[in-house]
mmCIF file of C-alpha atoms in Angstrom:
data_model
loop_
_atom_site.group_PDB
_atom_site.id
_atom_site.type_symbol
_atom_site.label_atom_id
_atom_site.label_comp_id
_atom_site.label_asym_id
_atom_site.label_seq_id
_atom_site.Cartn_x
_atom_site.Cartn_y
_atom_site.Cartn_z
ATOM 1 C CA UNK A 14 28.097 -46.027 -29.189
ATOM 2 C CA UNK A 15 28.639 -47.703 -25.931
ATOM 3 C CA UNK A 16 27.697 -44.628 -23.795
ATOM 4 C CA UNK A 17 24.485 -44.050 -25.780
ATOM 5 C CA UNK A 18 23.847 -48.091 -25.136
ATOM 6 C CA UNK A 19 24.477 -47.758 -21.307
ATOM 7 C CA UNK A 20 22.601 -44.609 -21.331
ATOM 8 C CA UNK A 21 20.041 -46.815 -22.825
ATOM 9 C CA UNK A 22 19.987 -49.662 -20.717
ATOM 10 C CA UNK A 23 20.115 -47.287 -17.659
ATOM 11 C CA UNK A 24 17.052 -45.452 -18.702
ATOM 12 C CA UNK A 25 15.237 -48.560 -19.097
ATOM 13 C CA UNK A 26 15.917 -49.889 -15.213
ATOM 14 C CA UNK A 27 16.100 -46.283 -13.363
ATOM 15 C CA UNK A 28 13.569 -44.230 -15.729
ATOM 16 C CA UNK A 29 16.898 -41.611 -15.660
ATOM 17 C CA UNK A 30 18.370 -40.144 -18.306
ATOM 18 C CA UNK A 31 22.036 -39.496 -18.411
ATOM 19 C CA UNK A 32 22.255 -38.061 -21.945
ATOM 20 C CA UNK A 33 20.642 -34.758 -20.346
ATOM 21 C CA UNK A 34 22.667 -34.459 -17.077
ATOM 22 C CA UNK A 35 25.809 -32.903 -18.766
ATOM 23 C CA UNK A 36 28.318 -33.284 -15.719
ATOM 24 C CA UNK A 37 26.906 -37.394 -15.727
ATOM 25 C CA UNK A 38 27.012 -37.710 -19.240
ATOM 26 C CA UNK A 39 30.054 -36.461 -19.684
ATOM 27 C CA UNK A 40 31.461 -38.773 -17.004
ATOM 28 C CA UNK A 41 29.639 -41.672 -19.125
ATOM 29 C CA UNK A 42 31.275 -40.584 -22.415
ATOM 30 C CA UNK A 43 35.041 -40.592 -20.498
ATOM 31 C CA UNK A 44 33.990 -43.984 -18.880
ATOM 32 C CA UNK A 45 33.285 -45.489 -22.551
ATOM 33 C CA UNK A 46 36.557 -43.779 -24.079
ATOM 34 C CA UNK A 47 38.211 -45.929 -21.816
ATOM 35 C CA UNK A 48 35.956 -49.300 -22.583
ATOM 36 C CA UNK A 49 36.645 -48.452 -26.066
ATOM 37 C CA UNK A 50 40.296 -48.833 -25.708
ATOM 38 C CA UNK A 51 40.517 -51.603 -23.453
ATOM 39 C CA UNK A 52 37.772 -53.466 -26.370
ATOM 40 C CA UNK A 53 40.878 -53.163 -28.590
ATOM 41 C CA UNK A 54 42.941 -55.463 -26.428
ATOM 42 C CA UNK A 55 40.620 -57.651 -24.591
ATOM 43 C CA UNK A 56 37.607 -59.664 -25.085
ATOM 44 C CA UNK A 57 35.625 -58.132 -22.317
ATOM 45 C CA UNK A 58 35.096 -55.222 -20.665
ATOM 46 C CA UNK A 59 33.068 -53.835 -17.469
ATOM 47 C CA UNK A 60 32.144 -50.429 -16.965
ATOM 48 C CA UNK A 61 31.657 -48.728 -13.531
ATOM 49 C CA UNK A 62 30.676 -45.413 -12.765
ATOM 50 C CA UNK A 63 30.046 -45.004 -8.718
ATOM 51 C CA UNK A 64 26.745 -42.621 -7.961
ATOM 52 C CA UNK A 65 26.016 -41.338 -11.381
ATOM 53 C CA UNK A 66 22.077 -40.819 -10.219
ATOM 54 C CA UNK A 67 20.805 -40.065 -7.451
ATOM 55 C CA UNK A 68 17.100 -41.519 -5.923
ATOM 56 C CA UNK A 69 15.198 -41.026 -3.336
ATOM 57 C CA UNK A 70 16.478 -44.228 -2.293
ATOM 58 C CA UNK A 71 20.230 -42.511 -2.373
ATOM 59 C CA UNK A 72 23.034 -42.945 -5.198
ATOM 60 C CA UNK A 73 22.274 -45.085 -8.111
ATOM 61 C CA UNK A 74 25.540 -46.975 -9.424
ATOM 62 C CA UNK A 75 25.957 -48.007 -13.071
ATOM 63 C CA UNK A 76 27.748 -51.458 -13.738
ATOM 64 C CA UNK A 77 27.573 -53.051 -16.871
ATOM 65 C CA UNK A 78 29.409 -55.335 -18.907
ATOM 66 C CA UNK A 79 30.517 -55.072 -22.803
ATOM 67 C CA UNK A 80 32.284 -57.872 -24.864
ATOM 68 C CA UNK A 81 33.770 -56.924 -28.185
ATOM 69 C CA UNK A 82 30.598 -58.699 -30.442
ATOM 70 C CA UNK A 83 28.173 -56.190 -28.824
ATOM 71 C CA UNK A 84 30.709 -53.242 -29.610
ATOM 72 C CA UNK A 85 31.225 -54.407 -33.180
ATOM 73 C CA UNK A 86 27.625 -54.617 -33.209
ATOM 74 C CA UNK A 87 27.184 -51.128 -32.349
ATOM 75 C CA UNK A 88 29.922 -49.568 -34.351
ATOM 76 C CA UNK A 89 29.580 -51.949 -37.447
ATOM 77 C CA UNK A 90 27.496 -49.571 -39.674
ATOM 78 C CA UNK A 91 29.973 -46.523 -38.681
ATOM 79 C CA UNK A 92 32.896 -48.750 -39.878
ATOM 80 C CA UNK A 93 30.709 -49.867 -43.151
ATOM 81 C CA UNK A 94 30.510 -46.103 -43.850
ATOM 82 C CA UNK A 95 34.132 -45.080 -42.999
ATOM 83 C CA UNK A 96 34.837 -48.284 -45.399
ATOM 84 C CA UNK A 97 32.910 -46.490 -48.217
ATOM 85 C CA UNK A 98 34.488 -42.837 -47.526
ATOM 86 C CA UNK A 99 38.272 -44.908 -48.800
ATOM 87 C CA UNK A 100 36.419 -46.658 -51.307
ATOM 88 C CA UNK A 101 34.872 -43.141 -52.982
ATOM 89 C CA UNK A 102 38.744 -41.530 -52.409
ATOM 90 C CA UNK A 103 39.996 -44.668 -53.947
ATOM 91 C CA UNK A 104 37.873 -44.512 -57.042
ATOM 92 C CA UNK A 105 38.001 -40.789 -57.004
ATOM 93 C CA UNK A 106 41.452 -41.111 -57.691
ATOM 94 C CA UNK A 107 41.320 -43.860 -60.356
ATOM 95 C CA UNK A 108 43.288 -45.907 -57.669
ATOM 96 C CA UNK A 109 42.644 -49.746 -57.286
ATOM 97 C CA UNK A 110 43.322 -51.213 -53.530
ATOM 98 C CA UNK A 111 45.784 -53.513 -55.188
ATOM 99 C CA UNK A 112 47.592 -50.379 -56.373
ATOM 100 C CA UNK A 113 47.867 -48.327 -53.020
ATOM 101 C CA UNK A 114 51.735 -48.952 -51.887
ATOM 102 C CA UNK A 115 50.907 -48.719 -47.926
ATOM 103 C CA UNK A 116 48.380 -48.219 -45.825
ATOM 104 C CA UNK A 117 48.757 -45.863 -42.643
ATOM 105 C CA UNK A 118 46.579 -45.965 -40.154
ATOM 106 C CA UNK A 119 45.689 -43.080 -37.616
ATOM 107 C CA UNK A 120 43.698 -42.413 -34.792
ATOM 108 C CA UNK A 121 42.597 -44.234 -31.962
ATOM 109 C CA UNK A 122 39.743 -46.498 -33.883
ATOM 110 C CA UNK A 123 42.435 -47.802 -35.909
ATOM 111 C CA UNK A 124 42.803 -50.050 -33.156
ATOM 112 C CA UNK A 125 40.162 -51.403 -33.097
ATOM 113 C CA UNK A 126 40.126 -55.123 -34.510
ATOM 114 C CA UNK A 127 36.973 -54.330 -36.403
ATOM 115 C CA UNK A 128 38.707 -51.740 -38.192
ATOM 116 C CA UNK A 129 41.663 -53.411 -39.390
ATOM 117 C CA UNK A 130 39.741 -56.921 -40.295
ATOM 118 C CA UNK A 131 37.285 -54.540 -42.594
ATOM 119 C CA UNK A 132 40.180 -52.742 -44.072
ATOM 120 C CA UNK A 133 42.499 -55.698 -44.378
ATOM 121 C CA UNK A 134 39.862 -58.033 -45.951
ATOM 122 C CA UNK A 135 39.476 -54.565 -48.418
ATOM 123 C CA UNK A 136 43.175 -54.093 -48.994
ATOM 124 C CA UNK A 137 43.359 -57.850 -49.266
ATOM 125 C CA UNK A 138 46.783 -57.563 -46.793
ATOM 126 C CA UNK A 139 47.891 -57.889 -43.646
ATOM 127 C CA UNK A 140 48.247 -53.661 -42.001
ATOM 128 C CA UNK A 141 50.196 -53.055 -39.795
ATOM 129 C CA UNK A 142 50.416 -50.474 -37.500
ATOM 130 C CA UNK A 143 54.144 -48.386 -38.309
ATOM 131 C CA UNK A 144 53.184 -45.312 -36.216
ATOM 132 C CA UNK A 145 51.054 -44.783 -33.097
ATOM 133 C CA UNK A 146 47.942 -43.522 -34.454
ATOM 134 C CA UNK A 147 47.360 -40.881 -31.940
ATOM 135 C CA UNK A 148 51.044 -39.561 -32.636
ATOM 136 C CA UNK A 149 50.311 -39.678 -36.128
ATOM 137 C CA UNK A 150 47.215 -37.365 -35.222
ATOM 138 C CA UNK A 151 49.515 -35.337 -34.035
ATOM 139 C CA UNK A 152 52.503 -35.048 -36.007
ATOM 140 C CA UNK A 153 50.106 -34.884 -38.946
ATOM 141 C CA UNK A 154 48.291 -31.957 -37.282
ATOM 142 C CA UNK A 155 51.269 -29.735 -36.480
ATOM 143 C CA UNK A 156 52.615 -30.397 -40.958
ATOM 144 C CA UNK A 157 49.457 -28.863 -41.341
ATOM 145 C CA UNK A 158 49.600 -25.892 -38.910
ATOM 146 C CA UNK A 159 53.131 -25.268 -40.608
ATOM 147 C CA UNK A 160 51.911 -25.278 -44.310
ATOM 148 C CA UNK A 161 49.371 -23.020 -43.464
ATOM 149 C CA UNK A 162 51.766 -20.590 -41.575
ATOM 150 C CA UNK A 163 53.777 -20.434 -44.422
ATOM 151 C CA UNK A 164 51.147 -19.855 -47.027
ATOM 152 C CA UNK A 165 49.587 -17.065 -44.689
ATOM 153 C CA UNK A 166 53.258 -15.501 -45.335
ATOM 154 C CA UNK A 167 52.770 -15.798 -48.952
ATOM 155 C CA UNK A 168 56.208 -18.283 -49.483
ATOM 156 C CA UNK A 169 54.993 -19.950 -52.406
ATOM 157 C CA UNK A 170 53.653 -23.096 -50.619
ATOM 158 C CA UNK A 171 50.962 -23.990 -51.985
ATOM 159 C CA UNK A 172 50.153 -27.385 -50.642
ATOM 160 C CA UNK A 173 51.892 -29.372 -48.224
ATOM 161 C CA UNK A 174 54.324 -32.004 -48.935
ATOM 162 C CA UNK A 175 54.168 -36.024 -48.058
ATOM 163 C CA UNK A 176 56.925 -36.882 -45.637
ATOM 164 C CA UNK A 177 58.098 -40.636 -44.208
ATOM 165 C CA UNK A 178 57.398 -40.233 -40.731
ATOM 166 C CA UNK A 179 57.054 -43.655 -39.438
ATOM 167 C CA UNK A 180 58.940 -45.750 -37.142
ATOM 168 C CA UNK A 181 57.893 -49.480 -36.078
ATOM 169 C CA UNK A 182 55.775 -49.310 -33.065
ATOM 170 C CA UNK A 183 53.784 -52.268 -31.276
ATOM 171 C CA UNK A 184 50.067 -51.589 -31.243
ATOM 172 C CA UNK A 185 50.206 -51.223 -26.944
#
């Protein structure tokens, strides 16, 4: 979302179009990766990228400046409809939010404080973070790879099995 908006905004000053210059559009998406993260722990954000374009005038630089209410903005209908993928598995299951025991979440958006308010406010609890959620990613990721290695060899597995993985981390 915020390298499609800066795309965006740069198309509109420069008449340039990052989205189809791969090698510039790819720095643009690594560039917003990194906004993205630092959104999670501050209010504010600028992004840089040094020559990105180049004019007849010589190299074009792209500065511009997010704050975490124009990210939510951009992201909130994403997060409405990641908010109404738990709700269907919820109700799928004949589960309640008031019933579910604990909460984990994974991945790098869970970071984000849009994320958590939306799912706290649905859980109607505080969540807190008991594993990194890239690790969890990962760890998660590599139980899979495992149960499928063993079915392929015909064990008897025939799904995997829930396992407490978490240790208290600080979301860093």
């Amino acid at each position: 979302a915020l390298a499609q908006h800066a795309a965006a905004e740069f198309w509109q000053r420069w008449h340039v179009d990052l989205r189809q210059r791969q090698v510039e559009w790819q720095r643009l998406l690594f560039l917003a990766e990194v906004a993205k993260r630092r959104l999670s722990l501050q209010p504010s954000v600028e992004l840089k990228a040094r020559a990105i374009a180049l004019s007849v005038r010589g190299p074009i630089d792209l500065v511009t400046t997010f704050d975490r209410a124009l990210f939510e903005q951009l992201c909130g209908e994403l997060v409405g409809c990641s908010l109404e993928i738990v709700e269907g598995c919820l109700r799928e299951a004949g589960v309640s939010p008031a019933q579910v025991d604990r909460v984990v979440l994974t991945g790098g958006v869970s970071r984000m404080p849009l994320v958590r308010e939306r799912l706290q406010r649905y859980f109607a609890r505080e969540l807190p973070l008991l594993v990194d959620p890239e690790q969890a990613i990962v760890i998660g990721d590599a139980i899979y790879g495992r149960f499928l290695e063993l079915a392929q060899r015909g064990s008897g597995l025939h799904r995997p099995s829930l396992i407490h993985i978490s240790e208290p981390t600080s979301p860093a």
